[in-house]
């Protein structure tokens, strides 16, 4: 997820049981590769293997070049984005806009697969809109091109993030191709993860937004799959410990000023649903140093723990 799955967050998700965590997308526009943003996105030092990097673009040769560039910078899997609905991406015929042009999809996949000697995976939506749901045809094109796994977000491009994701398309694709299929969209609990795996027959599920502020969802799913039981929710002290380590990694990765800014959305996600969360977020969004941010977070979760203690 662009703006979310930076290296600190990926490392945290892996530590919490995610089997794979894909980088934020890297544009195939080589002019951007020297930018601070891209340089951060291609920094994989200390990352748990396999390192998967997503690339986005619409020109087969530029995409191949981007794939090679990322492999040279440590990517062990190249993931191609044909799922992003963002206007910035779609207006230049990239992301999910590519689903409108199946021959171009084929050319991009063939060219990228031939360009690198690491596995290439693909992320798609189910089609352009309800009248053009060509996910199944794209899956066949992907398989023929040598794509090694296919993630299917159960919405069309036109859906944006509205409505509820469907998993019928992932089910149909899984039945029709022999490459691994990963079902994605609106999976927020271990029970849902298992239900989607059962329903689609998919080889894996992919979790996006439900990991924001809840990176332990991966170990919850893993535990539930192995035992059929739910892990207890982490208490405030445990959440505070995970968040504090996350924040320290953000400061180290981005530097203090940017790290404090990037951290704000994560802090908001972790504190969602907690008592007096709104007042806390207003307060913590005003502090500008790492020390003050950490103190605010610690005080807030201490208060949550006290409250829970009183209620027990
Ligand atoms: C903020 C945000 C950024 C995203 N960026 C990307 C991206 O760069 N590449 C991609 O393949 N999907 C991207 N997605 C889509 C997610 O990977 C996922 O397919 C979608 O959110 C549905 O899954 P979920 O319900 O588990 O979140 C993004 C989603 C969000 C919310």
Short mmCIF file of C-alpha atoms in Angstrom, two decimals, residues 26-29 33 55-56 61-71 78:
data_model
loop_
_atom_site.label_atom_id
_atom_site.label_comp_id
_atom_site.label_asym_id
_atom_site.label_seq_id
_atom_site.Cartn_x
_atom_site.Cartn_y
_atom_site.Cartn_z
CA UNK A 26 8.08 2.04 -7.57
CA UNK A 27 7.31 3.96 -10.76
CA UNK A 28 8.76 2.70 -14.03
CA UNK A 29 9.66 6.31 -14.80
CA UNK A 33 14.51 6.89 -9.34
CA UNK A 55 6.50 -1.74 -9.98
CA UNK A 56 3.92 0.38 -11.79
CA UNK A 61 10.38 -1.78 -21.88
CA UNK A 62 10.35 0.79 -19.12
CA UNK A 63 8.71 -1.78 -16.85
CA UNK A 64 11.44 -4.29 -17.74
CA UNK A 65 14.05 -1.66 -16.97
CA UNK A 66 12.34 -0.91 -13.65
CA UNK A 67 12.29 -4.62 -12.83
CA UNK A 68 16.03 -4.94 -13.55
CA UNK A 69 16.77 -1.78 -11.56
CA UNK A 70 14.94 -3.19 -8.55
CA UNK A 71 16.55 -6.61 -8.80
CA UNK A 78 9.02 -8.33 -8.78
#
